[in-house]
Coordinates of N, CA and C and ligand atoms in Angstrom, one line a residue:
M1420 N -5.7 -14.4 7.0 CA -4.8 -15.4 6.4 C -5.3 -16.0 5.2
A1421 N -6.7 -16.3 5.1 CA -7.3 -16.9 3.9 C -7.0 -16.1 2.7
S1422 N -7.0 -14.7 2.8 CA -6.9 -13.9 1.6 C -5.6 -14.0 0.9
F1423 N -4.5 -14.3 1.6 CA -3.2 -14.4 1.0 C -2.6 -15.8 1.0
S1424 N -3.2 -16.7 1.7 CA -2.6 -18.0 1.9 C -2.5 -18.8 0.6
N1425 N -3.4 -18.5 -0.4 CA -3.2 -19.2 -1.7 C -2.2 -18.6 -2.6
L1426 N -1.6 -17.4 -2.2 CA -0.6 -16.8 -3.1 C 0.8 -17.1 -2.7
F1427 N 1.0 -17.6 -1.6 CA 2.4 -17.9 -1.1 C 2.6 -19.3 -0.7
S1428 N 3.8 -19.8 -0.8 CA 4.1 -21.1 -0.4 C 3.8 -21.2 1.1
P1429 N 3.2 -22.3 1.5 CA 2.9 -22.5 3.0 C 4.1 -22.3 3.9
D1430 N 5.3 -22.8 3.4 CA 6.4 -22.7 4.3 C 7.0 -21.3 4.4
L1431 N 6.5 -20.3 3.5 CA 6.9 -18.9 3.6 C 6.0 -18.3 4.7
I1432 N 4.7 -18.5 4.6 CA 3.8 -17.8 5.5 C 3.5 -18.5 6.8
E1433 N 4.1 -19.7 7.0 CA 4.0 -20.4 8.3 C 4.5 -19.4 9.4
G1434 N 3.7 -19.2 10.4 CA 4.2 -18.4 11.5 C 3.6 -17.0 11.4
I1435 N 3.0 -16.6 10.3 CA 2.3 -15.3 10.1 C 0.9 -15.4 10.7
S1436 N 0.6 -14.4 11.6 CA -0.7 -14.4 12.2 C -1.7 -13.5 11.5
D1437 N -1.2 -12.2 11.2 CA -2.1 -11.2 10.6 C -1.3 -10.3 9.7
V1438 N -2.0 -9.8 8.7 CA -1.4 -8.7 7.9 C -1.7 -7.4 8.6
L1439 N -0.7 -6.6 8.9 CA -0.9 -5.4 9.6 C -1.0 -4.2 8.6
V1440 N -0.1 -4.2 7.6 CA -0.2 -3.2 6.6 C -0.1 -3.9 5.2
S1441 N -1.2 -3.6 4.4 CA -1.2 -4.3 3.1 C -0.3 -3.8 2.1
A1442 N 0.0 -4.5 1.0 CA 0.9 -4.1 -0.1 C 0.3 -2.8 -0.7
E1443 N -1.0 -2.7 -0.8 CA -1.7 -1.6 -1.4 C -1.5 -0.3 -0.5
Q1444 N -1.6 -0.5 0.8 CA -1.4 0.6 1.7 C 0.0 1.1 1.6
I1445 N 0.9 0.2 1.6 CA 2.4 0.6 1.5 C 2.6 1.3 0.2
E1446 N 2.1 0.8 -0.9 CA 2.3 1.4 -2.2 C 1.8 2.9 -2.2
Q1447 N 0.6 3.1 -1.7 CA 0.0 4.4 -1.6 C 0.8 5.4 -0.8
R1448 N 1.2 4.9 0.4 CA 2.0 5.8 1.3 C 3.4 6.1 0.8
V1449 N 4.0 5.1 0.1 CA 5.3 5.3 -0.4 C 5.2 6.4 -1.5
S1450 N 4.2 6.3 -2.3 CA 4.1 7.3 -3.4 C 3.8 8.7 -2.8
E1451 N 3.1 8.8 -1.7 CA 2.8 10.1 -1.0 C 4.2 10.7 -0.5
L1452 N 4.9 9.8 0.2 CA 6.2 10.2 0.7 C 7.2 10.7 -0.4
G1453 N 7.1 9.9 -1.5 CA 8.0 10.3 -2.7 C 7.6 11.7 -3.2
R1454 N 6.3 12.0 -3.2 CA 5.9 13.3 -3.7 C 6.4 14.4 -2.8
A1455 N 6.2 14.2 -1.5 CA 6.6 15.2 -0.5 C 8.2 15.4 -0.6
I1456 N 8.9 14.3 -0.7 CA 10.4 14.5 -0.8 C 10.8 15.2 -2.1
S1457 N 10.1 14.9 -3.1 CA 10.4 15.5 -4.4 C 10.2 17.0 -4.4
V1458 N 9.2 17.4 -3.7 CA 8.9 18.9 -3.5 C 10.0 19.5 -2.6
D1459 N 10.3 18.9 -1.5 CA 11.2 19.5 -0.5 C 12.7 19.5 -1.0
Y1460 N 13.0 18.5 -1.9 CA 14.4 18.4 -2.3 C 14.6 18.9 -3.8
A1461 N 13.7 19.5 -4.4 CA 13.8 20.0 -5.7 C 15.1 20.9 -5.8
G1462 N 15.9 20.6 -6.8 CA 17.2 21.3 -7.0 C 18.3 21.0 -6.1
K1463 N 18.1 20.0 -5.2 CA 19.1 19.8 -4.1 C 20.0 18.5 -4.4
N1464 N 19.6 17.7 -5.3 CA 20.3 16.4 -5.6 C 20.7 15.7 -4.3
P1465 N 19.6 15.3 -3.6 CA 19.9 14.6 -2.3 C 20.6 13.3 -2.4
L1466 N 21.3 12.9 -1.4 CA 21.8 11.6 -1.3 C 21.0 10.8 -0.3
L1467 N 20.4 9.7 -0.8 CA 19.6 8.8 0.1 C 20.6 7.8 0.7
V1468 N 20.5 7.6 2.0 CA 21.4 6.7 2.7 C 20.6 5.6 3.4
G1469 N 20.8 4.4 3.2 CA 20.1 3.3 3.8 C 21.0 2.3 4.5
V1470 N 20.4 1.6 5.5 CA 21.1 0.6 6.3 C 20.7 -0.8 5.7
L1471 N 21.6 -1.5 5.3 CA 21.3 -2.9 4.8 C 21.0 -3.8 6.0
K1472 N 20.2 -4.8 5.9 CA 19.5 -5.2 4.6 C 18.1 -4.8 4.6
G1473 N 17.5 -4.5 5.8 CA 16.1 -4.3 6.0 C 15.5 -3.3 5.1
V1474 N 16.3 -2.2 4.7 CA 15.7 -1.1 4.0 C 15.7 -1.4 2.5
L1475 N 16.2 -2.5 2.0 CA 16.4 -2.6 0.6 C 15.1 -2.5 -0.2
I1476 N 14.0 -3.0 0.2 CA 12.8 -3.0 -0.6 C 12.1 -1.6 -0.5
F1477 N 12.1 -1.0 0.7 CA 11.6 0.4 0.8 C 12.5 1.3 0.0
M1478 N 13.8 1.2 0.0 CA 14.7 2.0 -0.7 C 14.4 2.0 -2.2
A1479 N 14.2 0.7 -2.7 CA 13.9 0.6 -4.2 C 12.6 1.3 -4.5
D1480 N 11.6 1.2 -3.7 CA 10.4 1.8 -4.0 C 10.4 3.3 -3.8
I1481 N 11.0 3.8 -2.8 CA 11.0 5.3 -2.5 C 11.8 5.9 -3.6
L1482 N 12.9 5.3 -4.0 CA 13.7 5.9 -5.1 C 12.9 6.1 -6.3
R1483 N 12.0 5.1 -6.7 CA 11.2 5.3 -7.9 C 10.0 6.2 -7.7
A1484 N 9.7 6.5 -6.5 CA 8.6 7.5 -6.2 C 9.1 8.9 -6.1
I1485 N 10.4 9.1 -6.2 CA 11.0 10.4 -6.1 C 11.2 10.9 -7.6
T1486 N 10.7 12.1 -7.9 CA 10.7 12.6 -9.3 C 11.8 13.6 -9.5
V1487 N 12.8 13.8 -8.6 CA 13.9 14.7 -8.8 C 15.2 13.9 -8.8
P1488 N 16.3 14.4 -9.3 CA 17.5 13.6 -9.3 C 17.9 13.3 -7.9
V1489 N 18.3 12.0 -7.6 CA 18.8 11.6 -6.3 C 20.0 10.7 -6.5
E1490 N 20.8 10.5 -5.5 CA 21.8 9.5 -5.5 C 21.5 8.6 -4.3
V1491 N 22.1 7.4 -4.3 CA 21.9 6.4 -3.2 C 23.2 5.8 -2.8
D1492 N 23.2 5.5 -1.5 CA 24.4 4.8 -0.9 C 23.9 4.0 0.3
F1493 N 24.7 3.0 0.6 CA 24.3 2.1 1.7 C 25.4 2.0 2.8
I1494 N 25.0 1.7 4.0 CA 25.9 1.4 5.1 C 25.4 0.1 5.6
A1495 N 26.3 -0.7 6.2 CA 25.9 -2.0 6.8 C 26.5 -2.0 8.2
V1496 N 25.6 -2.4 9.2 CA 26.1 -2.4 10.6 C 25.8 -3.7 11.2
S1497 N 26.5 -4.0 12.3 CA 26.2 -5.2 13.1 C 26.2 -4.7 14.5
T1498 N 25.2 -5.2 15.3 CA 25.2 -4.9 16.7 C 26.2 -5.8 17.4
Y1499 N 26.9 -5.3 18.4 CA 28.0 -6.1 19.0 C 27.4 -7.3 19.8
S1500 N 26.4 -7.0 20.6 CA 25.7 -8.1 21.4 C 24.5 -7.4 22.0
P1501 N 23.6 -8.2 22.5 CA 22.4 -7.7 23.1 C 22.7 -6.6 24.2
E1502 N 23.8 -6.8 24.9 CA 24.1 -5.8 26.0 C 24.6 -4.5 25.3
T1503 N 25.5 -4.5 24.4 CA 26.0 -3.3 23.8 C 25.0 -2.7 22.9
R1504 N 24.1 -3.5 22.3 CA 23.1 -2.9 21.4 C 22.2 -2.0 22.3
D1505 N 21.9 -2.4 23.5 CA 21.0 -1.5 24.4 C 21.7 -0.2 24.6
K1506 N 23.0 -0.1 24.5 CA 23.7 1.2 24.7 C 23.8 1.9 23.3
G1507 N 23.3 1.3 22.3 CA 23.3 1.9 21.0 C 24.6 1.8 20.3
L1508 N 25.4 0.8 20.7 CA 26.7 0.6 20.1 C 26.6 -0.3 18.9
V1509 N 27.0 0.1 17.8 CA 26.9 -0.7 16.6 C 28.3 -0.7 15.9
R1510 N 28.6 -1.8 15.2 CA 29.8 -1.9 14.4 C 29.6 -1.6 13.0
L1511 N 30.3 -0.8 12.3 CA 30.2 -0.5 10.9 C 30.8 -1.6 10.1
L1512 N 30.0 -2.3 9.4 CA 30.5 -3.4 8.5 C 30.9 -2.9 7.1
K1513 N 30.1 -1.9 6.7 CA 30.4 -1.3 5.4 C 30.0 0.1 5.5
D1514 N 31.0 1.0 5.1 CA 30.8 2.4 5.2 C 30.3 2.9 3.8
L1515 N 29.8 4.2 3.8 CA 29.4 4.8 2.6 C 30.5 5.0 1.7
E1516 N 30.2 5.0 0.4 CA 31.3 5.3 -0.6 C 31.3 6.8 -1.0
T1517 N 30.2 7.5 -0.6 CA 30.1 8.9 -1.1 C 30.5 9.8 0.1
P1518 N 31.4 10.8 -0.2 CA 31.6 11.8 0.8 C 30.4 12.7 1.1
L1519 N 30.1 13.0 2.3 CA 28.9 13.7 2.7 C 29.1 15.2 2.8
N1520 N 30.3 15.7 2.7 CA 30.6 17.1 2.9 C 29.7 17.9 1.9
G1521 N 28.9 18.8 2.5 CA 28.1 19.7 1.7 C 26.9 19.1 1.0
R1522 N 26.6 17.8 1.3 CA 25.5 17.1 0.6 C 24.2 17.2 1.4
H1523 N 23.1 17.2 0.7 CA 21.8 17.1 1.4 C 21.5 15.6 1.6
V1524 N 21.6 15.1 2.8 CA 21.5 13.7 3.1 C 20.1 13.4 3.7
L1525 N 19.5 12.4 3.1 CA 18.2 11.9 3.6 C 18.4 10.4 4.0
F1526 N 18.3 10.2 5.3 CA 18.5 8.9 5.8 C 17.2 8.1 5.7
I1527 N 17.3 7.0 5.0 CA 16.0 6.2 4.8 C 16.1 5.0 5.7
E1528 N 15.1 4.8 6.5 CA 15.0 3.7 7.5 C 13.8 2.9 7.2
D1529 N 13.9 1.6 7.5 CA 12.7 0.7 7.4 C 11.9 0.9 8.7
V1530 N 12.5 0.7 9.8 CA 11.7 0.8 11.1 C 12.6 1.4 12.2
V1531 N 12.0 2.4 12.9 CA 12.7 2.9 14.1 C 12.0 2.4 15.3
D1532 N 12.7 1.8 16.2 CA 12.1 1.3 17.4 C 12.6 2.0 18.6
T1533 N 13.7 1.6 19.3 CA 14.2 2.3 20.4 C 14.9 3.6 19.9
G1534 N 15.3 3.6 18.6 CA 16.0 4.7 18.0 C 17.5 4.7 18.3
L1535 N 18.0 3.7 19.0 CA 19.4 3.7 19.3 C 20.3 3.6 18.1
T1536 N 19.9 2.6 17.2 CA 20.8 2.4 16.0 C 20.8 3.7 15.2
L1537 N 19.7 4.3 15.0 CA 19.6 5.5 14.1 C 20.3 6.6 14.8
N1538 N 20.2 6.8 16.1 CA 20.9 7.8 16.8 C 22.4 7.7 16.7
Y1539 N 22.9 6.5 16.8 CA 24.3 6.3 16.6 C 24.8 6.7 15.2
L1540 N 24.0 6.2 14.2 CA 24.4 6.5 12.8 C 24.3 7.9 12.5
L1541 N 23.2 8.6 13.0 CA 23.1 10.0 12.7 C 24.3 10.8 13.3
S1542 N 24.7 10.5 14.5 CA 25.8 11.1 15.1 C 27.1 10.9 14.3
N1543 N 27.2 9.7 13.8 CA 28.4 9.4 12.9 C 28.4 10.3 11.6
L1544 N 27.2 10.3 11.0 CA 27.1 11.0 9.7 C 27.2 12.5 9.9
R1545 N 26.8 13.1 11.0 CA 26.9 14.5 11.3 C 28.3 15.0 11.3
T1546 N 29.2 14.1 11.8 CA 30.6 14.5 11.8 C 31.2 14.7 10.4
R1547 N 30.5 14.3 9.4 CA 31.0 14.4 8.0 C 30.5 15.6 7.3
S1548 N 30.0 16.6 8.1 CA 29.6 17.9 7.6 C 28.6 17.9 6.4
P1549 N 27.5 17.2 6.5 CA 26.5 17.3 5.4 C 25.9 18.7 5.4
A1550 N 25.3 19.1 4.3 CA 24.6 20.4 4.3 C 23.3 20.3 5.1
S1551 N 22.7 19.1 5.0 CA 21.5 18.9 5.8 C 21.4 17.4 6.0
L1552 N 20.7 17.0 7.1 CA 20.6 15.5 7.4 C 19.2 15.3 8.0
E1553 N 18.3 14.7 7.2 CA 16.9 14.4 7.7 C 16.7 12.9 7.6
V1554 N 15.6 12.5 8.3 CA 15.2 11.1 8.3 C 13.9 10.8 7.8
C1555 N 13.8 9.7 7.0 CA 12.5 9.2 6.5 C 12.4 7.8 6.9
T1556 N 11.4 7.4 7.7 CA 11.2 6.0 8.1 C 9.9 5.6 7.6
L1557 N 9.8 4.3 7.1 CA 8.5 3.8 6.7 C 7.7 3.5 7.9
F1558 N 8.3 2.8 8.9 CA 7.6 2.4 10.1 C 8.2 3.0 11.3
N1559 N 7.3 3.5 12.2 CA 7.8 4.1 13.4 C 7.1 3.4 14.6
K1560 N 7.9 2.8 15.5 CA 7.4 2.2 16.7 C 7.9 3.0 17.8
S1561 N 7.1 3.9 18.3 CA 7.6 4.9 19.3 C 7.5 4.5 20.8
R1562 N 6.8 3.4 21.0 CA 6.5 3.1 22.4 C 7.8 2.9 23.3
H1563 N 8.8 2.3 22.6 CA 10.1 2.0 23.4 C 11.2 3.0 23.0
R1564 N 10.8 4.1 22.5 CA 11.9 5.1 22.0 C 12.7 5.5 23.2
L1565 N 14.0 5.4 23.1 CA 14.9 5.8 24.2 C 15.6 7.1 24.0
V1566 N 15.6 7.6 22.7 CA 16.3 8.8 22.4 C 15.3 9.6 21.5
D1567 N 15.4 10.9 21.7 CA 14.5 11.8 20.9 C 15.2 12.0 19.5
L1568 N 14.5 11.6 18.5 CA 15.1 11.7 17.1 C 14.3 12.6 16.2
P1569 N 14.9 13.4 15.4 CA 14.2 14.2 14.4 C 13.8 13.5 13.2
I1570 N 12.6 13.0 13.2 CA 12.1 12.2 12.0 C 11.2 13.1 11.2
K1571 N 11.7 13.4 10.0 CA 10.9 14.4 9.1 C 9.8 13.7 8.4
Y1572 N 10.0 12.5 7.9 CA 8.9 11.8 7.1 C 8.7 10.4 7.8
T1573 N 7.4 10.1 8.1 CA 7.0 8.8 8.6 C 5.9 8.2 7.8
G1574 N 6.1 6.9 7.4 CA 5.1 6.2 6.6 C 3.9 5.8 7.5
F1575 N 4.2 5.0 8.5 CA 3.1 4.5 9.3 C 3.6 4.4 10.8
D1576 N 2.8 4.8 11.7 CA 3.0 4.5 13.1 C 2.5 3.1 13.4
L1577 N 3.4 2.3 14.0 CA 3.0 0.9 14.3 C 2.9 0.7 15.8
P1578 N 2.1 -0.3 16.2 CA 2.1 -0.7 17.6 C 3.4 -1.3 18.0
D1579 N 3.6 -1.5 19.3 CA 4.8 -2.2 19.7 C 4.8 -3.7 19.5
R1580 N 4.9 -4.1 18.3 CA 4.8 -5.5 18.0 C 6.0 -5.8 17.0
F1581 N 6.5 -7.0 17.0 CA 7.5 -7.3 16.0 C 6.9 -7.6 14.7
V1582 N 7.3 -7.0 13.6 CA 6.7 -7.2 12.3 C 7.7 -7.7 11.3
V1583 N 7.2 -8.3 10.3 CA 8.0 -8.9 9.2 C 7.4 -8.5 7.9
G1584 N 8.2 -8.7 6.8 CA 7.7 -8.4 5.5 C 8.2 -7.1 4.9
Y1585 N 8.1 -6.9 3.6 CA 8.6 -5.7 2.9 C 10.0 -5.4 3.4
G1586 N 10.9 -6.4 3.4 CA 12.3 -6.1 3.7 C 12.6 -6.5 5.2
L1587 N 11.6 -6.5 6.0 CA 11.9 -6.8 7.5 C 11.9 -8.3 7.7
D1588 N 12.8 -8.8 8.5 CA 13.0 -10.2 8.6 C 12.8 -10.6 10.1
H1589 N 12.6 -11.9 10.2 CA 12.8 -12.6 11.5 C 13.8 -13.7 11.2
R1590 N 15.0 -13.6 11.7 CA 16.0 -14.6 11.4 C 16.2 -14.8 9.9
E1591 N 16.3 -13.7 9.2 CA 16.5 -13.7 7.7 C 15.3 -14.2 6.9
R1592 N 14.2 -14.5 7.5 CA 13.1 -15.0 6.8 C 12.0 -13.9 6.6
Y1593 N 11.1 -14.0 5.7 CA 10.0 -13.2 5.4 C 10.2 -11.9 4.7
R1594 N 11.5 -11.6 4.4 CA 11.8 -10.3 3.8 C 11.0 -10.1 2.5
N1595 N 10.7 -11.2 1.7 CA 10.1 -11.1 0.4 C 8.6 -11.0 0.4
L1596 N 8.0 -10.9 1.6 CA 6.5 -10.7 1.6 C 6.2 -9.3 1.2
P1597 N 5.2 -9.0 0.3 CA 5.0 -7.7 -0.1 C 4.2 -6.8 0.9
F1598 N 3.7 -7.5 2.0 CA 3.0 -6.8 3.0 C 3.7 -6.9 4.3
V1599 N 3.2 -6.1 5.3 CA 3.9 -6.2 6.7 C 2.9 -7.0 7.6
A1600 N 3.5 -8.0 8.3 CA 2.6 -8.9 9.1 C 3.2 -9.1 10.5
L1601 N 2.2 -9.6 11.3 CA 2.6 -10.0 12.7 C 2.9 -11.5 12.7
L1602 N 3.8 -11.9 13.5 CA 4.1 -13.3 13.7 C 3.3 -13.8 14.9
T1603 N 3.1 -15.1 14.9 CA 2.5 -15.8 16.0 C 3.4 -15.6 17.2
P1604 N 2.9 -15.5 18.4 CA 3.8 -15.4 19.6 C 4.8 -16.5 19.7
Q1605 N 4.4 -17.7 19.2 CA 5.3 -18.9 19.3 C 6.6 -18.6 18.5
V1606 N 6.4 -18.0 17.3 CA 7.6 -17.7 16.4 C 8.4 -16.6 17.0
V1607 N 7.7 -15.5 17.5 CA 8.5 -14.4 18.0 C 9.3 -14.9 19.2
H1608 N 8.7 -15.7 20.1 CA 9.4 -16.0 21.3 C 10.4 -17.2 21.2
S1609 N 10.0 -18.2 20.4 CA 10.9 -19.4 20.4 C 11.7 -19.5 19.1
G1610 N 11.7 -18.5 18.2 CA 12.4 -18.6 17.0 C 11.6 -19.4 16.0
R1611 N 11.9 -19.2 14.7 CA 11.1 -19.8 13.7 C 11.4 -21.3 13.6
K1612 N 10.3 -22.0 13.2 CA 10.5 -23.5 13.1 C 11.3 -23.7 11.8
E1613 N 12.3 -24.6 11.9 CA 13.1 -24.9 10.7 C 12.2 -25.8 9.8
T1614 N 12.3 -25.6 8.5 CA 11.5 -26.4 7.6 C 12.4 -27.4 6.9
Ligands
IMP1234 P1 16.3 0.4 17.1 O1 17.7 0.6 17.3 O2 15.6 -0.3 18.4 O3 15.5 1.6 16.7 O4 16.1 -0.8 16.1 C1 16.2 -0.5 14.7 C2 16.5 -1.8 14.0 O5 16.0 -3.0 14.6 C3 15.7 -1.8 12.6 O6 16.5 -1.1 11.6 C4 15.5 -3.2 12.4 O7 16.7 -3.8 11.8 C5 15.3 -3.8 13.7 N1 13.9 -3.9 14.1 C6 13.2 -3.2 15.0 N2 11.9 -3.5 15.0 C7 11.8 -4.5 14.1 C8 10.6 -5.3 13.7 O8 9.5 -5.2 14.2 N3 10.9 -6.2 12.7 C9 12.1 -6.4 12.2 N4 13.2 -5.7 12.5 C10 13.0 -4.8 13.5

């Protein structure tokens, strides 16, 4: 905490207990992923698809780490309720603008946990006849995975802990931290303190 506490406003980092993945580690890994994707998709003009809002920072960085032509589009979803979410049911709030027919689609995810959200979205996108459909996730938490998913590119395997930062939020907070961090148990379980 001492190493970054002087860089951020105390009310931003309140509730953070540890940095799990540093900004430097993320930068290094994103550039490795970008290189691998650039090699695999050379000449294919892939369409990168992300789910708002958590993926926004990873998407911005991975786009700039890819050195071949790419296009980007976004989808927005909302889970119906804790009960339906457990069944993997999500509601599409914003659909893609790009037709997928014949396109090489690379689904960009911030974090895959149970995999239910991604599984639902992949099934939906498959019905639109893409030429290929692969997944790149920056963070993979596989302990509670409920469905077997084909993940081609993984940034980091994480323990089964709730993390924030680098686009990931807890009640819309902490997305702007450049690193990924753990929250204190009090914040995770009781919700963040209002400032
Ligand atoms: P899944 O359906 O359980 O795989 O959940 C995927 C979604 O849950 C992600 O796209 C995130 O929006 C959210 N999520 C899962 N784990 C975390 C976390 O540790 N921090 C923040 N959001 C998370």
